[in-house]
Coordinates of C-alpha atoms in Angstrom, one line a residue:
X20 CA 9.8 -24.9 -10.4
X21 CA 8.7 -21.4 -11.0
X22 CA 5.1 -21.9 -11.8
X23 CA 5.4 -23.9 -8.1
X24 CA 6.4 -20.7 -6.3
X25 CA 4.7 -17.7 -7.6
X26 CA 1.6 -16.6 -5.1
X27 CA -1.8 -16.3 -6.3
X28 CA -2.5 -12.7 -7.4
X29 CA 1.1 -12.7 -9.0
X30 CA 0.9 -12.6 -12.5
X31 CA 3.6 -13.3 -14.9
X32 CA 3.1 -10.7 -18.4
X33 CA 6.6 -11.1 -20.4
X34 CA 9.5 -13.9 -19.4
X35 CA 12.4 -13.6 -21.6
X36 CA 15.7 -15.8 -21.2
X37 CA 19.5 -16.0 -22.5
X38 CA 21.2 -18.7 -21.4
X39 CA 20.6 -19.5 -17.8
X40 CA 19.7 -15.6 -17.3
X41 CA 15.8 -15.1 -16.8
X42 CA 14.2 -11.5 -16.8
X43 CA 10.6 -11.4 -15.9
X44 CA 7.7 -8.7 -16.0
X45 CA 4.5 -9.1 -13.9
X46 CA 1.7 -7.7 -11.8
X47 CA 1.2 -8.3 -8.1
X48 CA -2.0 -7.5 -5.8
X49 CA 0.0 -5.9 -3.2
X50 CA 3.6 -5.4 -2.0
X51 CA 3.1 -8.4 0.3
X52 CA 2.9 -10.7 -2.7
X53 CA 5.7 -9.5 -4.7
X54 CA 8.1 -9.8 -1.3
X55 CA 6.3 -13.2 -1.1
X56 CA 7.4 -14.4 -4.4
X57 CA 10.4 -12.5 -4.9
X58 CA 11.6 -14.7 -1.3
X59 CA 10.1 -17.8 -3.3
X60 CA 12.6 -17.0 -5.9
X61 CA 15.9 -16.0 -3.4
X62 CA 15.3 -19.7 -1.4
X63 CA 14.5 -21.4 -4.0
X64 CA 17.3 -23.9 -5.2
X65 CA 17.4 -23.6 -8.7
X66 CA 17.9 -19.9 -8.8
X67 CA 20.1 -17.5 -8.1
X68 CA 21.3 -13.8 -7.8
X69 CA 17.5 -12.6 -7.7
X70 CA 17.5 -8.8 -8.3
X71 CA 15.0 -5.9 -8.7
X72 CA 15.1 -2.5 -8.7
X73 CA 13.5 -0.7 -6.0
X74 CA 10.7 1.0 -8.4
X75 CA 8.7 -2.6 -8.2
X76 CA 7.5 -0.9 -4.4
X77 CA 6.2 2.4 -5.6
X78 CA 2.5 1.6 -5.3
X79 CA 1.0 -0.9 -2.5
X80 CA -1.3 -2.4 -4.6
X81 CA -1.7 -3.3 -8.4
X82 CA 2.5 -3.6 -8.8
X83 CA 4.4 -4.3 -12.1
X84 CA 7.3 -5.4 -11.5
X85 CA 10.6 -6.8 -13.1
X86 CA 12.5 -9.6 -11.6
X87 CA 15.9 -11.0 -13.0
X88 CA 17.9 -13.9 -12.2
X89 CA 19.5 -17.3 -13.1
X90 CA 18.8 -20.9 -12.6
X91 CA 21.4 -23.2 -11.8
X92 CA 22.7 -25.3 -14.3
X93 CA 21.8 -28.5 -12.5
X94 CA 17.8 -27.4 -12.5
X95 CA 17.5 -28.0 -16.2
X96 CA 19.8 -31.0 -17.2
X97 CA 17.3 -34.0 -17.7
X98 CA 17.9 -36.6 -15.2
X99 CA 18.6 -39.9 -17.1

């Protein structure tokens, strides 16, 4: 699911996960791709409580960010 939502010129750099919690570290282009993605991630059904801090918007272009949140339960039990 996440590789399906991320925008080209979004760049994933470090994932890291305990449990069902997800931290992730990236590069964007521009602002418009990070609010692009970071929207992916805040409809998407198998995740919730997407935050970031507001320092992922201090530049307009060539943006790390950090993006945590969780995915629900039901997204990774194997359908039998």
């Amino acid at each position: 699911e996440l590789s399906r939502i991320i925008p080209q010129n979004v760049f994933l750099t470090d994932l890291a996960t305990e449990a069902y919690n997800v931290s992730i570290i990236g590069k964007a282009g521009n602002r418009d791709e990070l609010v692009e993605f970071q929207d992916n991630l805040k409809k998407s059904s198998c995740f919730s409580e997407v935050t970031y801090p507001l320092s992922n918007y201090t530049s307009r272009e060539d943006l790390e960010f950090t993006i945590d949140f969780k995915v629900k339960e039901e997204c990774v039990k194997r359908k039998n």
